[in-house]
């Protein structure tokens, strides 16, 4: 990019020189076109100045530094000198061209020399800006590379830490699962023991009730063995069962009258 811009400046310089050469030919041919040629070359100076400013602005936008303002000032001073020389040149030509065309040629050469000198200064300034830009870019690249390495190192450390924490959590969950399983097994064993105890107590209680005369229907007057079997088939096997039953159920199960059933219930309640 810098090479392209410097080439553009040099081309502008060559075009301006060519304009001066053409102007000298025109001055030799006719003095009547002197004012028009002077205005034309002044416009060329303005365009060259604007183009140089544009080049510096483009460079500053891509690679910010403290030099663009100095560059603009140098450009303006340079072109101010060129414009002054240009005006003096045409003033001298206007006064002397009729007497000595060679004097105009000499002044033109001085102007071209001044243009070459100022253009060389601009090119040297461009090289300086380019060197500074390359140095800044290299330094910035090194800083970015260092930051990337630090970021990668931090990421690796975080991943290691996360992996360790994940392993610890997995171990903890596994231990808790084992404890829960062990506790559940203990509960099942305790429940089984309680169930067995309840069953044993129920069997003992039922055995006691079945063998205790005070709780069997043998103590009820009027209920014989066959009747007891009939009542037992109906779910009435003990005194308590008879107390809880109603006369109709007892009468139907034993195939007796309701009055007999009521009498049995009253004996059971007594």
mmCIF file of C-alpha atoms in Angstrom:
data_model
loop_
_atom_site.group_PDB
_atom_site.id
_atom_site.type_symbol
_atom_site.label_atom_id
_atom_site.label_comp_id
_atom_site.label_asym_id
_atom_site.label_seq_id
_atom_site.Cartn_x
_atom_site.Cartn_y
_atom_site.Cartn_z
ATOM 1 C CA UNK A 1 0.000 0.000 0.000
ATOM 2 C CA UNK A 2 2.784 2.441 0.864
ATOM 3 C CA UNK A 3 4.545 1.641 -2.423
ATOM 4 C CA UNK A 4 1.386 2.355 -4.409
ATOM 5 C CA UNK A 5 0.866 5.695 -2.660
ATOM 6 C CA UNK A 6 4.487 6.742 -3.178
ATOM 7 C CA UNK A 7 4.166 5.789 -6.845
ATOM 8 C CA UNK A 8 1.115 8.047 -7.077
ATOM 9 C CA UNK A 9 3.107 10.967 -5.592
ATOM 10 C CA UNK A 10 5.941 10.413 -8.048
ATOM 11 C CA UNK A 11 3.506 10.249 -10.938
ATOM 12 C CA UNK A 12 1.981 13.537 -9.802
ATOM 13 C CA UNK A 13 5.493 15.014 -9.734
ATOM 14 C CA UNK A 14 6.218 13.777 -13.275
ATOM 15 C CA UNK A 15 2.912 15.114 -14.548
ATOM 16 C CA UNK A 16 3.675 18.492 -13.028
ATOM 17 C CA UNK A 17 7.132 18.522 -14.639
ATOM 18 C CA UNK A 18 5.563 17.655 -17.942
ATOM 19 C CA UNK A 19 3.187 20.529 -17.451
ATOM 20 C CA UNK A 20 6.133 22.876 -16.854
ATOM 21 C CA UNK A 21 7.857 21.653 -20.015
ATOM 22 C CA UNK A 22 4.709 22.198 -22.022
ATOM 23 C CA UNK A 23 4.325 25.592 -20.444
ATOM 24 C CA UNK A 24 7.828 26.644 -21.489
ATOM 25 C CA UNK A 25 6.997 25.669 -25.071
ATOM 26 C CA UNK A 26 3.779 27.631 -24.945
ATOM 27 C CA UNK A 27 5.575 30.685 -23.479
ATOM 28 C CA UNK A 28 7.993 30.592 -26.322
ATOM 29 C CA UNK A 29 5.172 30.479 -28.875
ATOM 30 C CA UNK A 30 2.766 33.068 -27.491
ATOM 31 C CA UNK A 31 2.765 35.548 -24.625
ATOM 32 C CA UNK A 32 -0.990 35.958 -24.923
ATOM 33 C CA UNK A 33 -1.673 32.631 -23.192
ATOM 34 C CA UNK A 34 0.572 33.442 -20.199
ATOM 35 C CA UNK A 35 -2.238 34.178 -17.718
ATOM 36 C CA UNK A 36 -4.215 31.080 -18.654
ATOM 37 C CA UNK A 37 -1.214 28.832 -18.265
ATOM 38 C CA UNK A 38 -0.371 30.397 -14.933
ATOM 39 C CA UNK A 39 -3.901 29.655 -13.657
ATOM 40 C CA UNK A 40 -3.728 26.087 -14.964
ATOM 41 C CA UNK A 41 -0.458 25.364 -13.190
ATOM 42 C CA UNK A 42 -1.803 26.924 -10.022
ATOM 43 C CA UNK A 43 -4.714 24.459 -10.171
ATOM 44 C CA UNK A 44 -2.259 21.630 -10.674
ATOM 45 C CA UNK A 45 -0.442 22.732 -7.532
ATOM 46 C CA UNK A 46 -3.732 22.740 -5.613
ATOM 47 C CA UNK A 47 -4.588 19.254 -6.896
ATOM 48 C CA UNK A 48 -1.144 17.949 -6.027
ATOM 49 C CA UNK A 49 -1.453 19.434 -2.532
ATOM 50 C CA UNK A 50 -4.923 17.899 -2.050
ATOM 51 C CA UNK A 51 -3.697 14.514 -3.310
ATOM 52 C CA UNK A 52 -0.770 14.587 -0.885
ATOM 53 C CA UNK A 53 -3.104 15.445 2.008
ATOM 54 C CA UNK A 54 -5.362 12.581 0.988
ATOM 55 C CA UNK A 55 -2.439 10.175 0.993
ATOM 56 C CA UNK A 56 -1.417 11.233 4.510
ATOM 57 C CA UNK A 57 -5.033 11.002 5.755
ATOM 58 C CA UNK A 58 -5.383 7.480 4.351
ATOM 59 C CA UNK A 59 -2.161 6.417 6.023
ATOM 60 C CA UNK A 60 -3.198 7.959 9.350
ATOM 61 C CA UNK A 61 -6.598 6.225 9.247
ATOM 62 C CA UNK A 62 -5.002 2.827 8.783
ATOM 63 C CA UNK A 63 -2.108 3.323 11.185
ATOM 64 C CA UNK A 64 -2.854 6.075 13.747
ATOM 65 C CA UNK A 65 0.188 7.951 15.063
ATOM 66 C CA UNK A 66 1.252 11.450 16.118
ATOM 67 C CA UNK A 67 2.907 12.196 12.760
ATOM 68 C CA UNK A 68 -0.051 13.036 10.428
ATOM 69 C CA UNK A 69 -0.511 16.578 11.799
ATOM 70 C CA UNK A 70 3.195 17.270 11.327
ATOM 71 C CA UNK A 71 2.948 15.804 7.848
ATOM 72 C CA UNK A 72 0.046 18.105 6.955
ATOM 73 C CA UNK A 73 1.963 21.116 8.216
ATOM 74 C CA UNK A 74 5.022 20.141 6.205
ATOM 75 C CA UNK A 75 2.885 19.642 3.099
ATOM 76 C CA UNK A 76 1.245 23.054 3.466
ATOM 77 C CA UNK A 77 4.592 24.758 4.040
ATOM 78 C CA UNK A 78 6.077 22.980 1.039
ATOM 79 C CA UNK A 79 3.258 23.887 -1.297
ATOM 80 C CA UNK A 80 3.169 27.429 0.053
ATOM 81 C CA UNK A 81 6.812 27.745 -0.967
ATOM 82 C CA UNK A 82 5.989 26.206 -4.339
ATOM 83 C CA UNK A 83 3.108 28.588 -4.842
ATOM 84 C CA UNK A 84 5.286 31.546 -3.929
ATOM 85 C CA UNK A 85 7.994 30.361 -6.298
ATOM 86 C CA UNK A 86 5.359 29.752 -8.959
ATOM 87 C CA UNK A 87 3.975 33.259 -8.605
ATOM 88 C CA UNK A 88 7.439 34.781 -8.678
ATOM 89 C CA UNK A 89 8.253 32.663 -11.673
ATOM 90 C CA UNK A 90 5.308 33.964 -13.677
ATOM 91 C CA UNK A 91 5.877 37.528 -12.530
ATOM 92 C CA UNK A 92 9.415 37.314 -13.812
ATOM 93 C CA UNK A 93 8.307 35.699 -17.059
ATOM 94 C CA UNK A 94 5.701 38.352 -17.631
ATOM 95 C CA UNK A 95 8.354 41.070 -17.234
ATOM 96 C CA UNK A 96 11.233 39.398 -18.951
ATOM 97 C CA UNK A 97 9.838 36.917 -21.468
ATOM 98 C CA UNK A 98 9.933 39.372 -24.360
ATOM 99 C CA UNK A 99 13.556 40.224 -23.730
ATOM 100 C CA UNK A 100 14.948 36.841 -22.793
ATOM 101 C CA UNK A 101 13.144 33.516 -23.048
ATOM 102 C CA UNK A 102 16.252 31.819 -21.639
ATOM 103 C CA UNK A 103 15.731 33.544 -18.283
ATOM 104 C CA UNK A 104 12.303 31.860 -18.029
ATOM 105 C CA UNK A 105 13.909 28.523 -18.729
ATOM 106 C CA UNK A 106 16.386 29.082 -15.891
ATOM 107 C CA UNK A 107 13.650 30.017 -13.458
ATOM 108 C CA UNK A 108 11.634 27.004 -14.557
ATOM 109 C CA UNK A 109 14.587 24.768 -13.798
ATOM 110 C CA UNK A 110 14.858 26.277 -10.322
ATOM 111 C CA UNK A 111 11.192 25.620 -9.757
ATOM 112 C CA UNK A 112 11.575 22.015 -10.918
ATOM 113 C CA UNK A 113 14.546 21.585 -8.587
ATOM 114 C CA UNK A 114 12.489 22.923 -5.706
ATOM 115 C CA UNK A 115 9.651 20.548 -6.625
ATOM 116 C CA UNK A 116 12.061 17.609 -6.718
ATOM 117 C CA UNK A 117 13.482 18.537 -3.324
ATOM 118 C CA UNK A 118 10.078 18.878 -1.672
ATOM 119 C CA UNK A 119 8.817 15.660 -3.279
ATOM 120 C CA UNK A 120 11.862 13.817 -1.967
ATOM 121 C CA UNK A 121 11.081 15.093 1.532
ATOM 122 C CA UNK A 122 7.520 13.782 1.219
ATOM 123 C CA UNK A 123 8.784 10.378 0.104
ATOM 124 C CA UNK A 124 11.268 10.213 2.982
ATOM 125 C CA UNK A 125 8.445 11.081 5.381
ATOM 126 C CA UNK A 126 6.363 8.263 3.843
ATOM 127 C CA UNK A 127 9.198 5.779 4.450
ATOM 128 C CA UNK A 128 9.459 6.968 8.056
ATOM 129 C CA UNK A 129 5.720 6.508 8.613
ATOM 130 C CA UNK A 130 5.869 3.055 7.049
ATOM 131 C CA UNK A 131 8.771 1.971 9.276
ATOM 132 C CA UNK A 132 6.977 3.244 12.378
ATOM 133 C CA UNK A 133 3.765 1.496 11.334
ATOM 134 C CA UNK A 134 5.548 -1.816 10.764
ATOM 135 C CA UNK A 135 7.201 -1.512 14.168
ATOM 136 C CA UNK A 136 3.859 -0.754 15.872
ATOM 137 C CA UNK A 137 2.155 -3.662 14.127
ATOM 138 C CA UNK A 138 4.974 -6.024 15.117
ATOM 139 C CA UNK A 139 4.800 -4.889 18.731
ATOM 140 C CA UNK A 140 1.000 -5.228 18.799
ATOM 141 C CA UNK A 141 1.242 -8.694 17.255
ATOM 142 C CA UNK A 142 3.681 -9.774 19.973
ATOM 143 C CA UNK A 143 1.355 -8.482 22.703
ATOM 144 C CA UNK A 144 -1.624 -10.281 21.198
ATOM 145 C CA UNK A 145 0.345 -13.509 20.954
ATOM 146 C CA UNK A 146 1.372 -13.221 24.596
ATOM 147 C CA UNK A 147 -2.226 -12.559 25.661
ATOM 148 C CA UNK A 148 -3.408 -15.578 23.689
ATOM 149 C CA UNK A 149 -0.848 -17.787 25.424
ATOM 150 C CA UNK A 150 -1.933 -16.489 28.849
ATOM 151 C CA UNK A 151 -5.591 -17.045 27.955
ATOM 152 C CA UNK A 152 -4.880 -20.605 26.823
ATOM 153 C CA UNK A 153 -2.932 -21.313 30.014
ATOM 154 C CA UNK A 154 -5.800 -19.985 32.147
ATOM 155 C CA UNK A 155 -8.292 -22.082 30.178
ATOM 156 C CA UNK A 156 -6.198 -25.217 30.712
ATOM 157 C CA UNK A 157 -6.024 -24.526 34.457
ATOM 158 C CA UNK A 158 -9.789 -24.010 34.653
ATOM 159 C CA UNK A 159 -10.418 -27.246 32.751
ATOM 160 C CA UNK A 160 -8.110 -29.172 35.115
ATOM 161 C CA UNK A 161 -9.819 -27.674 38.147
ATOM 162 C CA UNK A 162 -13.256 -28.455 36.752
ATOM 163 C CA UNK A 163 -12.212 -32.029 36.008
ATOM 164 C CA UNK A 164 -10.953 -32.500 39.584
ATOM 165 C CA UNK A 165 -14.138 -31.017 41.042
ATOM 166 C CA UNK A 166 -16.269 -33.198 38.785
ATOM 167 C CA UNK A 167 -14.370 -36.283 39.963
ATOM 168 C CA UNK A 168 -14.862 -35.288 43.622
ATOM 169 C CA UNK A 169 -18.593 -34.770 43.099
ATOM 170 C CA UNK A 170 -18.899 -38.130 41.350
ATOM 171 C CA UNK A 171 -17.135 -39.878 44.249
ATOM 172 C CA UNK A 172 -19.377 -38.106 46.759
ATOM 173 C CA UNK A 173 -22.530 -39.083 44.878
ATOM 174 C CA UNK A 174 -21.341 -42.676 44.655
ATOM 175 C CA UNK A 175 -20.707 -42.810 48.418
ATOM 176 C CA UNK A 176 -24.097 -41.260 49.131
ATOM 177 C CA UNK A 177 -25.771 -43.771 46.817
ATOM 178 C CA UNK A 178 -24.067 -46.618 48.669
ATOM 179 C CA UNK A 179 -25.188 -45.171 52.019
ATOM 180 C CA UNK A 180 -28.765 -44.776 50.762
ATOM 181 C CA UNK A 181 -28.762 -48.363 49.484
ATOM 182 C CA UNK A 182 -27.388 -49.630 52.788
ATOM 183 C CA UNK A 183 -29.962 -47.630 54.757
ATOM 184 C CA UNK A 184 -32.766 -48.908 52.518
ATOM 185 C CA UNK A 185 -31.593 -52.474 53.066
ATOM 186 C CA UNK A 186 -31.618 -51.893 56.834
ATOM 187 C CA UNK A 187 -35.142 -50.519 56.622
ATOM 188 C CA UNK A 188 -36.272 -53.542 54.636
ATOM 189 C CA UNK A 189 -34.714 -55.889 57.190
ATOM 190 C CA UNK A 190 -36.329 -53.975 60.062
ATOM 191 C CA UNK A 191 -39.685 -54.003 58.257
ATOM 192 C CA UNK A 192 -39.378 -57.737 57.712
ATOM 193 C CA UNK A 193 -38.573 -58.284 61.407
ATOM 194 C CA UNK A 194 -41.536 -56.141 62.461
ATOM 195 C CA UNK A 195 -43.810 -58.019 60.057
ATOM 196 C CA UNK A 196 -42.668 -61.354 61.418
ATOM 197 C CA UNK A 197 -43.210 -60.150 64.994
ATOM 198 C CA UNK A 198 -46.686 -58.900 64.169
ATOM 199 C CA UNK A 199 -47.536 -62.161 62.465
ATOM 200 C CA UNK A 200 -46.249 -64.113 65.461
ATOM 201 C CA UNK A 201 -48.240 -61.946 67.848
ATOM 202 C CA UNK A 202 -51.329 -62.286 65.661
ATOM 203 C CA UNK A 203 -50.962 -66.075 65.578
ATOM 204 C CA UNK A 204 -50.437 -66.207 69.308
ATOM 205 C CA UNK A 205 -53.415 -63.944 69.895
ATOM 206 C CA UNK A 206 -55.617 -65.953 67.542
ATOM 207 C CA UNK A 207 -54.468 -69.200 69.139
ATOM 208 C CA UNK A 208 -55.257 -67.809 72.566
ATOM 209 C CA UNK A 209 -58.663 -66.666 71.450
ATOM 210 C CA UNK A 210 -59.425 -69.954 69.746
ATOM 211 C CA UNK A 211 -58.418 -72.001 72.808
ATOM 212 C CA UNK A 212 -59.823 -69.713 75.510
ATOM 213 C CA UNK A 213 -63.317 -70.822 76.474
ATOM 214 C CA UNK A 214 -64.225 -67.351 77.546
ATOM 215 C CA UNK A 215 -63.761 -66.138 73.989
ATOM 216 C CA UNK A 216 -65.294 -69.052 72.091
ATOM 217 C CA UNK A 217 -68.953 -69.643 71.384
ATOM 218 C CA UNK A 218 -68.942 -72.748 73.610
ATOM 219 C CA UNK A 219 -69.885 -70.548 76.524
ATOM 220 C CA UNK A 220 -73.127 -69.428 74.839
ATOM 221 C CA UNK A 221 -76.075 -71.569 75.857
ATOM 222 C CA UNK A 222 -78.034 -72.971 72.906
ATOM 223 C CA UNK A 223 -75.080 -73.005 70.430
ATOM 224 C CA UNK A 224 -73.934 -76.549 69.727
ATOM 225 C CA UNK A 225 -71.000 -77.785 67.655
ATOM 226 C CA UNK A 226 -72.893 -77.752 64.357
ATOM 227 C CA UNK A 227 -74.173 -74.221 64.981
ATOM 228 C CA UNK A 228 -70.665 -73.036 65.863
ATOM 229 C CA UNK A 229 -69.412 -74.357 62.545
ATOM 230 C CA UNK A 230 -72.214 -72.578 60.707
ATOM 231 C CA UNK A 231 -71.453 -69.291 62.480
ATOM 232 C CA UNK A 232 -67.718 -69.741 61.942
ATOM 233 C CA UNK A 233 -68.289 -70.171 58.185
ATOM 234 C CA UNK A 234 -70.148 -66.825 58.321
ATOM 235 C CA UNK A 235 -67.169 -65.144 60.046
ATOM 236 C CA UNK A 236 -68.594 -65.334 63.581
ATOM 237 C CA UNK A 237 -66.138 -67.476 65.507
ATOM 238 C CA UNK A 238 -65.689 -65.678 68.839
ATOM 239 C CA UNK A 239 -67.708 -63.862 71.517
ATOM 240 C CA UNK A 240 -66.458 -60.535 70.131
ATOM 241 C CA UNK A 241 -67.595 -61.508 66.624
ATOM 242 C CA UNK A 242 -71.028 -62.314 67.993
ATOM 243 C CA UNK A 243 -71.270 -59.012 69.864
ATOM 244 C CA UNK A 244 -70.426 -57.089 66.697
ATOM 245 C CA UNK A 245 -72.937 -59.074 64.576
ATOM 246 C CA UNK A 246 -76.621 -58.194 64.242
ATOM 247 C CA UNK A 247 -79.505 -60.582 64.996
ATOM 248 C CA UNK A 248 -80.526 -61.005 61.365
ATOM 249 C CA UNK A 249 -77.004 -62.083 60.279
ATOM 250 C CA UNK A 250 -76.726 -64.532 63.153
ATOM 251 C CA UNK A 251 -80.232 -65.905 62.545
ATOM 252 C CA UNK A 252 -79.523 -66.425 58.856
ATOM 253 C CA UNK A 253 -76.096 -68.019 59.405
ATOM 254 C CA UNK A 254 -77.292 -70.437 62.147
ATOM 255 C CA UNK A 255 -80.698 -71.025 60.588
ATOM 256 C CA UNK A 256 -82.484 -70.083 63.811
ATOM 257 C CA UNK A 257 -85.105 -67.576 64.781
ATOM 258 C CA UNK A 258 -84.265 -63.934 65.294
ATOM 259 C CA UNK A 259 -85.279 -64.196 68.950
ATOM 260 C CA UNK A 260 -82.729 -66.985 69.508
ATOM 261 C CA UNK A 261 -80.082 -64.890 67.771
ATOM 262 C CA UNK A 262 -80.901 -61.887 69.977
ATOM 263 C CA UNK A 263 -80.668 -64.100 73.078
ATOM 264 C CA UNK A 264 -77.185 -65.348 72.012
ATOM 265 C CA UNK A 265 -76.031 -61.767 71.426
ATOM 266 C CA UNK A 266 -77.307 -60.730 74.852
ATOM 267 C CA UNK A 267 -75.371 -63.594 76.455
ATOM 268 C CA UNK A 268 -72.249 -62.524 74.582
ATOM 269 C CA UNK A 269 -72.648 -58.945 75.729
ATOM 270 C CA UNK A 270 -73.147 -60.062 79.300
#
